[in-house]
Structure formats: C-alpha cells, structure tokens
CSV table of C-alpha atoms in Angstrom, one decimal:
chain,number,residue,atom,x,y,z
A,124,MET,CA,69.2,54.9,116.8
A,125,THR,CA,68.7,51.5,118.4
A,126,ARG,CA,68.8,48.0,116.8
A,127,GLN,CA,67.3,44.8,117.6
A,128,ARG,CA,67.7,41.1,117.1
A,129,LYS,CA,65.9,37.8,117.9
A,130,LEU,CA,67.5,35.3,120.1
A,131,THR,CA,67.2,31.5,119.5
A,132,ASP,CA,64.6,31.4,122.3
A,133,GLY,CA,62.5,33.9,120.6
A,134,THR,CA,63.4,36.9,122.9
A,135,ILE,CA,63.8,40.3,121.3
A,136,VAL,CA,66.7,42.2,122.6
A,137,HIS,CA,67.6,45.9,121.9
A,138,GLN,CA,70.9,47.7,121.7
A,139,ALA,CA,71.8,51.5,121.8
A,140,TYR,CA,73.7,52.2,118.6
A,141,TYR,CA,75.0,55.6,117.8
A,142,ARG,CA,77.4,56.5,114.9
A,143,PRO,CA,77.6,60.3,114.7
A,144,ASN,CA,78.7,62.1,111.5
A,145,ASP,CA,78.5,65.6,112.7
A,146,PRO,CA,79.6,68.3,110.2
A,147,ARG,CA,80.7,70.5,113.1
A,148,ASP,CA,83.1,67.9,114.1
A,149,LEU,CA,86.6,69.6,113.8
A,150,THR,CA,88.6,66.7,115.4
A,151,GLY,CA,89.4,65.0,112.2
A,152,LYS,CA,87.2,62.0,113.0
A,153,THR,CA,83.9,62.2,111.3
A,154,ARG,CA,82.7,58.8,112.3
A,155,GLN,CA,82.7,57.3,115.8
A,156,LEU,CA,80.8,54.2,117.0
A,157,PHE,CA,79.0,53.9,120.3
A,158,THR,CA,77.2,50.6,121.3
A,159,GLY,CA,75.5,49.6,124.4
A,160,ALA,CA,74.7,46.3,126.0
A,161,TRP,CA,71.9,44.2,124.7
A,162,THR,CA,68.8,44.4,126.7
A,163,PRO,CA,65.1,43.1,126.4
A,164,ASP,CA,63.9,46.6,127.6
A,165,LYS,CA,63.7,48.9,124.4
A,166,ALA,CA,63.2,52.1,126.6
A,167,VAL,CA,66.6,51.3,128.5
A,168,ALA,CA,68.3,51.1,125.0
A,169,ILE,CA,66.8,54.4,123.9
A,170,THR,CA,67.9,56.2,127.2
A,171,GLU,CA,71.4,54.8,126.7
A,172,GLU,CA,71.5,56.1,123.1
A,173,GLU,CA,70.5,59.6,124.3
A,174,ASN,CA,73.2,59.5,126.8
A,175,PHE,CA,75.8,58.6,124.0
A,176,LYS,CA,74.6,61.6,122.1
A,177,GLN,CA,75.1,63.9,125.1
A,178,VAL,CA,78.5,62.5,125.8
A,179,TRP,CA,79.6,62.9,122.2
A,180,GLN,CA,78.4,66.5,122.0
A,181,GLU,CA,80.2,67.4,125.3
A,182,THR,CA,83.4,65.8,123.9
A,183,LEU,CA,83.2,67.8,120.7
A,184,ASN,CA,82.6,71.1,122.6
A,185,GLU,CA,85.7,70.3,124.8
A,186,ILE,CA,87.9,69.2,121.9
A,187,ASN,CA,87.0,71.9,119.5
A,188,ARG,CA,87.5,74.7,122.0
A,189,THR,CA,91.1,75.0,120.9
A,190,LEU,CA,93.2,74.0,117.9
A,191,ASN,CA,94.9,70.5,118.5
A,192,GLY,CA,97.3,68.3,116.6
A,193,HIS,CA,94.8,65.6,116.1
A,194,MET,CA,92.7,67.6,113.7
A,195,THR,CA,93.2,67.0,110.1
A,196,VAL,CA,94.7,69.8,108.0
A,197,SER,CA,91.4,70.8,106.5
A,198,THR,CA,89.5,70.7,109.7
A,199,ALA,CA,92.2,72.6,111.5
A,200,TYR,CA,92.1,75.4,108.9
A,201,ALA,CA,88.3,75.5,109.1
A,202,PHE,CA,88.6,75.8,112.8
A,203,TYR,CA,91.2,78.6,112.4
A,204,TYR,CA,89.3,80.8,110.1
A,205,ARG,CA,85.9,80.3,111.7
A,206,THR,CA,87.2,81.2,115.2
A,207,HIS,CA,89.8,83.8,114.5
A,208,LEU,CA,89.1,85.4,111.1
A,209,MET,CA,85.6,85.2,109.9
A,210,ASN,CA,84.2,88.3,111.6
A,211,LYS,CA,87.1,90.5,110.5
A,212,HIS,CA,86.8,90.2,106.7
A,213,GLU,CA,84.3,90.7,103.9
A,214,PRO,CA,82.3,87.8,102.5
A,215,ARG,CA,84.4,87.3,99.4
A,216,THR,CA,87.5,86.7,101.5
A,217,VAL,CA,85.6,84.2,103.7
A,218,THR,CA,84.6,82.4,100.4
A,219,SER,CA,88.2,82.2,99.5
A,220,TRP,CA,89.0,80.5,102.9
A,221,GLN,CA,86.2,78.0,102.3
A,222,GLN,CA,87.7,77.2,98.9
A,223,THR,CA,91.1,76.6,100.6
A,224,THR,CA,89.5,74.3,103.0
A,225,THR,CA,88.0,72.2,100.3
A,226,ILE,CA,91.3,72.0,98.4
A,227,LEU,CA,93.2,71.0,101.6
A,228,LYS,CA,90.5,68.3,102.3
A,229,ARG,CA,90.9,66.9,98.8
A,230,TYR,CA,94.6,66.7,98.8
A,231,PHE,CA,95.6,66.0,102.5
A,232,ARG,CA,92.6,63.9,103.3
A,233,ASN,CA,93.0,62.4,106.8
A,234,ILE,CA,96.5,63.7,107.5
A,235,MET,CA,96.7,65.2,110.9
A,236,ILE,CA,98.2,68.6,111.3
A,237,LYS,CA,100.8,67.2,113.8
A,238,ASN,CA,102.0,64.8,111.0
A,239,LEU,CA,102.2,67.2,108.2
A,240,SER,CA,105.6,67.2,106.5
A,241,VAL,CA,107.5,69.4,104.0
A,242,SER,CA,107.4,66.7,101.4
A,243,GLN,CA,103.7,66.4,101.7
A,244,ILE,CA,103.1,70.1,101.2
A,245,GLU,CA,105.5,70.2,98.3
A,246,SER,CA,103.7,67.4,96.7
A,247,PHE,CA,100.4,69.2,97.0
A,248,ALA,CA,101.9,72.4,95.7
A,249,LEU,CA,103.4,70.7,92.6
A,250,GLN,CA,100.5,68.5,91.8
A,251,TYR,CA,97.9,71.4,92.2
A,252,SER,CA,100.0,73.9,90.2
A,253,ASN,CA,100.7,71.4,87.4
A,254,GLY,CA,99.8,73.1,84.2
A,255,LYS,CA,98.4,76.2,86.1
A,256,SER,CA,99.7,79.7,86.8
A,257,ARG,CA,102.2,80.0,89.6
A,258,SER,CA,102.0,83.8,89.8
A,259,SER,CA,101.5,85.8,93.1
A,260,ASP,CA,97.8,85.9,92.2
A,261,SER,CA,97.5,82.2,91.4
A,262,ALA,CA,95.3,79.8,93.2
A,263,VAL,CA,98.2,77.7,94.4
A,264,ASN,CA,99.9,80.8,95.9
A,265,LYS,CA,96.6,81.7,97.7
A,266,HIS,CA,96.2,78.3,99.2
A,267,LEU,CA,99.8,78.1,100.4
A,268,MET,CA,99.5,81.6,101.9
A,269,HIS,CA,96.4,80.4,103.9
A,270,LEU,CA,98.1,77.1,104.9
A,271,ASN,CA,101.1,79.2,106.1
A,272,SER,CA,98.8,81.4,108.2
A,273,LEU,CA,97.4,78.3,109.9
A,274,LEU,CA,100.7,76.8,110.5
A,275,ASP,CA,102.2,79.9,112.0
A,276,TYR,CA,99.3,80.1,114.4
A,277,ALA,CA,99.7,76.4,115.3
A,278,VAL,CA,103.3,77.2,116.3
A,279,HIS,CA,102.2,80.2,118.2
A,280,GLU,CA,99.6,78.1,120.1
A,281,GLN,CA,102.3,75.4,120.8
A,282,VAL,CA,100.4,72.9,118.8
A,283,LEU,CA,103.3,72.5,116.4
A,284,ASP,CA,107.0,72.9,117.3
A,285,TYR,CA,107.8,74.6,113.9
A,286,ASN,CA,106.2,75.5,110.6
A,287,PRO,CA,106.9,72.8,108.1
A,288,LEU,CA,106.3,75.2,105.1
A,289,PRO,CA,109.6,76.7,104.2
A,290,LYS,CA,109.7,80.5,104.1
A,291,ASN,CA,111.3,80.4,100.7
A,292,TYR,CA,108.9,77.7,99.3
A,293,ARG,CA,108.2,79.6,96.1
A,294,ALA,CA,111.9,79.7,95.2
A,295,LEU,CA,112.4,76.1,96.2
A,296,TRP,CA,109.4,74.6,94.3
A,297,PHE,CA,108.6,77.0,91.6
A,298,GLY,CA,112.0,78.1,90.5
A,299,ILE,CA,114.8,80.5,91.5
A,300,GLY,CA,113.9,84.2,91.5
A,301,ILE,CA,110.2,83.6,91.8
A,302,ARG,CA,109.8,86.1,94.6
A,303,GLN,CA,111.4,88.8,92.6
A,304,LYS,CA,109.4,87.9,89.5
A,305,MET,CA,106.1,88.1,91.6
A,306,ALA,CA,107.1,91.5,92.9
A,307,ASN,CA,107.9,92.7,89.4
A,308,ASP,CA,104.5,91.4,88.0
A,309,LYS,CA,102.7,93.5,90.6
A,310,THR,CA,104.9,96.5,89.8
A,311,LYS,CA,104.3,96.0,86.0
A,312,ARG,CA,100.6,95.7,86.6
A,313,ALA,CA,100.4,98.9,88.6
A,314,ILE,CA,102.5,100.7,85.8
A,315,ASN,CA,100.3,99.2,83.0
A,316,THR,CA,97.0,100.2,84.6
A,317,VAL,CA,97.8,103.9,85.1
A,318,PHE,CA,96.7,106.7,83.0
A,319,GLU,CA,99.4,108.9,81.4
A,320,PRO,CA,99.4,112.4,83.0
A,321,SER,CA,97.8,113.8,79.8
A,322,GLU,CA,95.1,111.2,79.8
A,323,ILE,CA,94.1,111.7,83.5
A,324,LEU,CA,94.1,115.5,82.9
A,325,ALA,CA,91.9,115.1,79.9
A,326,LEU,CA,89.6,112.9,81.8
A,327,ARG,CA,89.3,115.4,84.8
A,328,HIS,CA,88.8,118.3,82.3
A,329,TYR,CA,85.9,116.5,80.8
A,330,PHE,CA,83.9,117.1,83.9
A,331,ILE,CA,84.6,120.8,84.4
A,332,ASP,CA,81.7,121.8,82.1
A,333,LEU,CA,79.5,119.0,83.3
A,334,THR,CA,75.9,120.4,83.6
A,335,ILE,CA,73.5,118.6,86.1
A,336,ASP,CA,69.9,119.6,86.4
A,337,ASP,CA,66.5,118.0,87.2
A,338,SER,CA,66.2,116.5,83.7
A,339,ASN,CA,69.4,114.5,83.7
A,340,VAL,CA,70.3,113.8,87.4
A,341,MET,CA,69.3,110.1,86.9
A,342,ARG,CA,72.0,109.7,84.1
A,343,MET,CA,74.8,111.6,86.1
A,344,VAL,CA,75.3,109.1,88.9
A,345,SER,CA,78.1,107.1,87.1
A,346,ARG,CA,79.8,110.3,85.9
A,347,VAL,CA,79.8,111.8,89.4
A,348,GLY,CA,81.5,108.6,90.7
A,349,ILE,CA,84.1,108.7,88.1
A,350,LEU,CA,84.8,112.3,88.9
A,351,ILE,CA,85.2,111.6,92.6
A,352,THR,CA,87.5,108.6,92.0
A,353,SER,CA,89.6,110.6,89.5
A,354,PHE,CA,90.8,112.8,92.2
A,355,LEU,CA,90.5,110.6,95.3
A,356,GLY,CA,91.4,107.1,94.1
A,357,LEU,CA,88.8,105.2,96.1
A,358,ARG,CA,88.4,101.5,95.7
A,359,PRO,CA,85.1,100.9,93.8
A,360,ALA,CA,83.6,99.2,96.8
A,361,GLU,CA,84.4,102.2,98.9
A,362,LEU,CA,83.0,104.7,96.3
A,363,GLN,CA,79.7,102.6,96.3
A,364,ALA,CA,79.4,103.0,100.1
A,365,ILE,CA,80.0,106.7,100.7
A,366,ARG,CA,77.0,108.7,102.0
A,367,PRO,CA,76.2,112.4,102.4
A,368,SER,CA,76.9,112.1,106.1
A,369,ASP,CA,80.5,111.1,105.3
A,370,ILE,CA,81.3,114.5,103.8
A,371,ILE,CA,84.0,116.6,105.6
A,372,TRP,CA,84.4,120.2,104.7
A,373,ASP,CA,87.7,122.1,105.0
A,374,ASN,CA,87.9,125.2,107.2
A,375,SER,CA,87.0,127.6,104.4
A,376,HIS,CA,84.0,125.5,103.5
A,377,THR,CA,85.1,125.2,99.8
A,378,GLN,CA,86.4,121.7,99.4
A,379,ILE,CA,85.2,118.3,100.6
A,380,ARG,CA,86.7,115.0,101.4
A,381,PHE,CA,85.1,111.8,102.7
A,382,SER,CA,85.2,109.7,105.8
A,383,ILE,CA,85.8,106.1,104.5
A,384,HIS,CA,84.5,103.3,106.9
A,385,ASP,CA,82.3,101.1,104.8
A,386,SER,CA,82.4,99.2,101.6
A,387,PHE,CA,79.9,97.5,99.3
A,388,ASP,CA,79.8,93.8,98.6
A,389,ASN,CA,78.8,93.5,94.9
A,390,GLN,CA,78.4,89.7,95.1
A,391,ASN,CA,75.9,89.6,97.9
A,392,LYS,CA,74.3,93.1,97.3
A,393,LYS,CA,74.9,94.5,100.8
A,394,MET,CA,77.2,96.8,102.9
A,395,ASN,CA,80.1,95.1,104.6
A,396,GLY,CA,80.1,97.4,107.6
A,397,ARG,CA,83.8,97.8,107.2
A,398,THR,CA,86.6,98.8,104.7
A,399,LYS,CA,88.7,96.2,102.9
A,400,THR,CA,91.5,96.5,105.3
A,401,GLY,CA,89.3,97.0,108.3
A,402,ASN,CA,90.8,100.5,109.0
A,403,ASN,CA,88.9,103.7,108.6
A,404,ARG,CA,90.4,106.7,107.1
A,405,GLU,CA,89.8,110.2,105.5
A,406,THR,CA,90.5,110.9,101.7
A,407,LEU,CA,92.2,113.6,99.8
A,408,TYR,CA,90.2,116.8,99.1
A,409,LEU,CA,88.3,117.4,95.9
A,410,PRO,CA,89.3,120.7,94.1
A,411,ASN,CA,86.8,123.5,94.5
A,412,TRP,CA,85.1,123.1,91.2
A,413,ALA,CA,84.7,119.4,91.5
A,414,THR,CA,83.2,119.9,95.0
A,415,ASP,CA,80.6,122.3,93.5
A,416,ILE,CA,79.6,119.7,91.0
A,417,VAL,CA,79.4,116.9,93.6
A,418,MET,CA,77.3,119.0,96.0
A,419,GLN,CA,75.0,120.2,93.2
A,420,PHE,CA,74.4,116.5,92.3
A,421,ILE,CA,73.7,115.6,96.0
A,422,HIS,CA,71.2,118.4,96.3
A,423,LEU,CA,69.3,117.4,93.1
A,424,ARG,CA,69.6,113.7,94.2
A,425,GLN,CA,67.8,114.6,97.5
A,426,GLU,CA,65.0,116.5,95.6
A,427,PHE,CA,64.6,113.5,93.3
A,428,LEU,CA,64.3,111.1,96.2
A,429,LEU,CA,61.8,113.3,98.0
A,430,ALA,CA,59.8,113.8,94.9
A,431,HIS,CA,59.5,110.1,94.5
A,432,ASN,CA,58.6,109.4,98.2
A,433,PHE,CA,62.0,107.9,99.2
A,434,ASN,CA,62.9,109.5,102.4
A,435,HIS,CA,66.2,107.8,103.2
A,436,LEU,CA,68.3,110.8,102.1
A,437,ASP,CA,71.6,109.4,103.7
A,438,ASP,CA,71.6,106.4,101.5
A,439,PRO,CA,74.8,105.9,99.3
A,440,ILE,CA,75.5,109.0,97.1
A,441,LEU,CA,75.6,106.8,94.0
A,442,LEU,CA,72.2,105.3,94.4
A,443,THR,CA,70.8,103.8,91.3
A,444,LEU,CA,68.3,106.6,90.5
A,445,SER,CA,67.1,105.0,87.3
A,446,SER,CA,65.8,101.9,89.1
A,447,PHE,CA,63.0,102.2,91.7
A,448,LYS,CA,63.6,98.7,92.5
A,449,SER,CA,67.3,99.4,93.4
A,450,LEU,CA,66.1,102.7,95.3
A,451,ALA,CA,63.8,100.6,97.5
A,452,ALA,CA,66.6,98.2,98.3
A,453,HIS,CA,69.0,101.1,98.9
A,454,LEU,CA,71.4,99.7,96.3
A,455,PRO,CA,74.2,101.8,94.8
A,456,LEU,CA,75.3,101.7,91.2
A,457,GLU,CA,77.1,98.4,90.4
A,458,GLN,CA,80.8,98.4,89.5
A,459,HIS,CA,80.3,97.1,86.0
A,460,ALA,CA,78.0,100.3,85.2
A,461,LEU,CA,80.9,102.5,86.5
A,462,ASN,CA,83.5,100.6,84.4
A,463,ASP,CA,81.3,100.9,81.3
A,464,ARG,CA,80.7,104.6,81.8
A,465,LEU,CA,84.4,105.1,82.1
A,466,LYS,CA,85.1,103.2,78.9
A,467,SER,CA,82.6,105.2,77.2
A,468,ILE,CA,84.0,108.6,78.3
A,469,ALA,CA,87.6,107.4,77.4
A,470,GLN,CA,86.4,106.5,73.9
A,471,GLU,CA,84.7,109.9,73.5
A,472,LEU,CA,88.1,111.4,74.5
A,473,ASP,CA,89.9,109.1,72.0
A,474,LEU,CA,92.1,107.7,74.8
A,475,PRO,CA,94.4,104.7,73.9
A,476,ARG,CA,93.4,101.5,75.7
A,477,ALA,CA,89.9,102.8,76.3
A,478,LYS,CA,88.2,99.4,76.0
A,479,GLU,CA,90.6,98.0,78.7
A,480,MET,CA,90.0,100.7,81.4
A,481,THR,CA,88.4,100.1,84.8
A,482,MET,CA,87.8,102.1,87.9
A,483,TYR,CA,90.9,100.6,89.4
A,484,TRP,CA,93.0,102.4,86.8
A,485,LEU,CA,91.9,105.7,88.4
A,486,ARG,CA,93.0,104.5,91.8
A,487,HIS,CA,96.4,103.3,90.5
A,488,SER,CA,96.8,106.7,88.8
A,489,VAL,CA,96.0,108.7,91.9
A,490,ALA,CA,98.3,106.7,94.0
A,491,THR,CA,101.2,107.0,91.6
A,492,GLU,CA,100.6,110.8,91.4
A,493,LEU,CA,100.6,111.0,95.2
A,494,ALA,CA,103.8,109.0,95.4
A,495,THR,CA,105.6,111.6,93.2
A,496,LYS,CA,104.3,114.4,95.4
A,497,ALA,CA,104.8,112.9,98.9
A,498,ASN,CA,108.2,114.2,99.5
A,499,GLY,CA,109.1,111.2,101.4
A,500,LYS,CA,106.0,111.2,103.5
A,501,TYR,CA,105.0,107.8,102.3
A,502,ALA,CA,103.2,106.8,105.6
A,503,VAL,CA,100.8,109.8,105.2
A,504,ALA,CA,100.2,108.9,101.4
A,505,ALA,CA,99.6,105.3,102.2
A,506,GLN,CA,97.1,106.2,104.9
A,507,LEU,CA,95.2,108.5,102.5
A,508,MET,CA,94.9,105.7,100.0
A,509,GLY,CA,94.0,102.9,102.5
A,510,HIS,CA,97.3,101.0,102.0
A,511,SER,CA,100.0,99.7,104.2
A,512,VAL,CA,103.2,101.6,103.8
A,513,THR,CA,104.8,98.4,102.6
A,514,ILE,CA,102.2,97.8,99.8
A,515,PHE,CA,102.3,101.5,98.9
A,516,MET,CA,106.1,101.5,98.6
A,517,GLU,CA,106.2,98.2,96.6
A,518,ARG,CA,103.5,99.2,94.1
A,519,TYR,CA,103.8,102.9,93.5
A,520,VAL,CA,107.1,104.3,94.9
A,521,HIS,CA,109.2,101.5,93.5
A,522,SER,CA,107.6,101.8,90.1
A,523,GLN,CA,108.2,105.5,90.1
A,524,LYS,CA,111.9,105.0,90.9
A,525,GLU,CA,112.1,102.5,88.0
A,526,GLU,CA,110.7,105.1,85.6
A,527,GLU,CA,113.1,107.8,86.9
A,528,GLU,CA,116.0,105.6,86.4
A,529,LYS,CA,114.9,104.5,82.9
A,530,LEU,CA,114.5,108.2,81.9
A,531,ALA,CA,118.0,109.1,83.5
A,532,MET,CA,119.7,106.4,81.5
A,533,THR,CA,118.1,107.2,78.1
A,534,MET,CA,118.1,111.0,78.3
A,535,PHE,CA,121.3,111.5,76.4
A,536,SER,CA,121.9,108.1,74.9
C-alpha cells in the first residue's frame, strides 16, 4: 500500500509502505516494515512498493529453503513436518502434527529454536499436563515426541549443537519409573483386549455354517469382514481397503491371502494410497472353509453390482451394498458398522465383555496367537501383522512371557 500526507505548502507527497503478514512466513517474524522515500509522484511510490513485495518474497524463499535457528519453535516444527513428513503419512497423522504446531505456538510464542532451553521445555510439559493424563497415549507425551523429532532433526542439520530435551524426560518430570509404567500400560492394554482362546474359537465357528445367497448378500458385508479379520488380524482401515485384485492364491488354489498396500481414511472418506506404516505386506492365509465363504461372497457381490449397473468390480470387497449412495462413491463399510456387528455376534454367543469389543480385539488376538506359534521367528510374525519387530515383541511376546511366568508360579502353589 502507499500512504500520503499534505505538506505545509499544500503539496501532496506519497510513500511506499509495505508491512507483510504472510502466513507462509516460517522465519519467526510475521511482521516486517518497508518504507520508501516521500515523493510527489504517486506512480513512483507504487512502483517502489511492488519492489518491496518482490524483495520480501525472494527473502522468504531463500530463508525458508532450510531450517534455521532464527525460526520460532512452532514455525520450525511447521517447516519440519511440511517439508519432510507430510507426504509420508495419512491425514489423521498430519492433523496431529498441526495440533502440535498450535500448542507449541501457544506456549513458546516467539522463542527461537536456537534459544530453546531445558527449563522452558520442562515448564511447558508440567503446565500443559497439569491435571491431565501423562500416559504414553496422552496429549503431552505426543507433543513432546513431536518436539523431540524436530530437535533431533535440527541437530542432524547442524542448526543446534545438541537436543535440549533430555532422553529421560518422562522419568525426570513425571516421576521415577514412568517409562516402565508406560510399557506396562501398553502390555496390559494388549492383554485386556484379547479374546480368550475359547472365545475366538466360538467366534470363528459361528461363521462355518454361514449361508450367503442372492437374498442376503447385502446383509453379509460386515460378517465377511469380521470373518476375514478373525483369522488375519488386519487393521480395520486395511480391511476396508482390500479389493478382489489383492487376493493371492496358494499353490493348490484352495486358500487365499491378501496383498496389503492401502488403507481407508474414515475421517475424510477416501483411500490413503498407503498403509499405516508405509510398508506393503502379505497376510496370513485363510483356512479352506473360510476361503470358500469369502469367494462365494465376492462372486455374489459382483453379480449384485452388475445387476444394479455398477461396473467397478474391483472396488473394495466390503462395499456398502445396502446404500446406493455409498456404492456410487465407492465407499466401504464404516468401522463403527463392523464394531456394532461384532458386538451383536458376541452377545448372540453370550461372550463376556461383548459390549466392549471392537475389531482391534481381533487384531490383538491374532497377533498374540501368532506370537505363541512363531517358534522364535518374530521378525516373520511382525511382518505378517504389519508391525516392527520391536513393537511386536513389546506388545505380544512380552505379554505372553508374563502369562507363562504367572502360570508357572501358580501351578502348584
């Protein structure tokens, strides 16, 4: 913009005046003032203002090309996830990063990343977590992990000499033994959300006599999804994304498994184009009888689609056949519908905790069962489940050893 004033002799003079407030500015300075010389020629002032704008944009482009210590903590984190992480993760993860950016801006305000100290981070952690959960899944732990990733990256890029966030910050700030407590919480959660062997057996047997025909194919979608997951332990978002083209037959052509390379974003109603971890894999095999049921369902599903003029036969297997609107949008059954059907079947079978069950219980149950049969080949088992070896060992092998030790100690006491 330009501004003007009237001199005592009545002359009108103009000045180029530019104060940018660019949301793309990641330098830590959101306001910068440029002023030109006063001139009676307004056109000169306007030209000078345009020059200011161009110089500022060139400055931004140069500064924001790499992380630098003059960025505030929040803008540095925004730069970090936008330029290095955003295209590698699903939308809900990006949303979590955006939330962290907002929190860092609220607490650290104009503190530059080069001036960030241990005491400032500790103050943030204790203030933010006051009266809130400090577990491994808590918001404060999530924000600190995100901040730690940024600071490690800053050290790697030689923007910082060291990471000011202590490696044992949980124990230092939240109490001794918090790391072990968090690990135990995850282990207990994995144990508490696992079907008993008799329960998972009853659930699987429920489907043996399942009859699918033209009259009920629309109502069988959720049941088929639960049947598949009870043997393969897929994440719900992965189950929603599998297609007929993902089927892999064994050599005898009697059993199938699936190639997992995509997942469904339930929040934004679209495919992510990647798995949760970013790594593709192949699943366990379904038993013969379960394979027959799934293939019968797919055959009737194809006939149903063609009969109703839907020609996209390689859409997700779990398409919502009861809704033409969802079919037209190529949308699979939603997770809550799968969870509701699982609860209904569990109640029909008189299983304890039926109202608490979710599809993730099936995943935990299959992973725990696989851990007991892996014979030490945990890397293979972890790959089949889409886990890292470390996570698989912590959640399922560790919990199995605890149960074995408990049984050994109480057997003859």
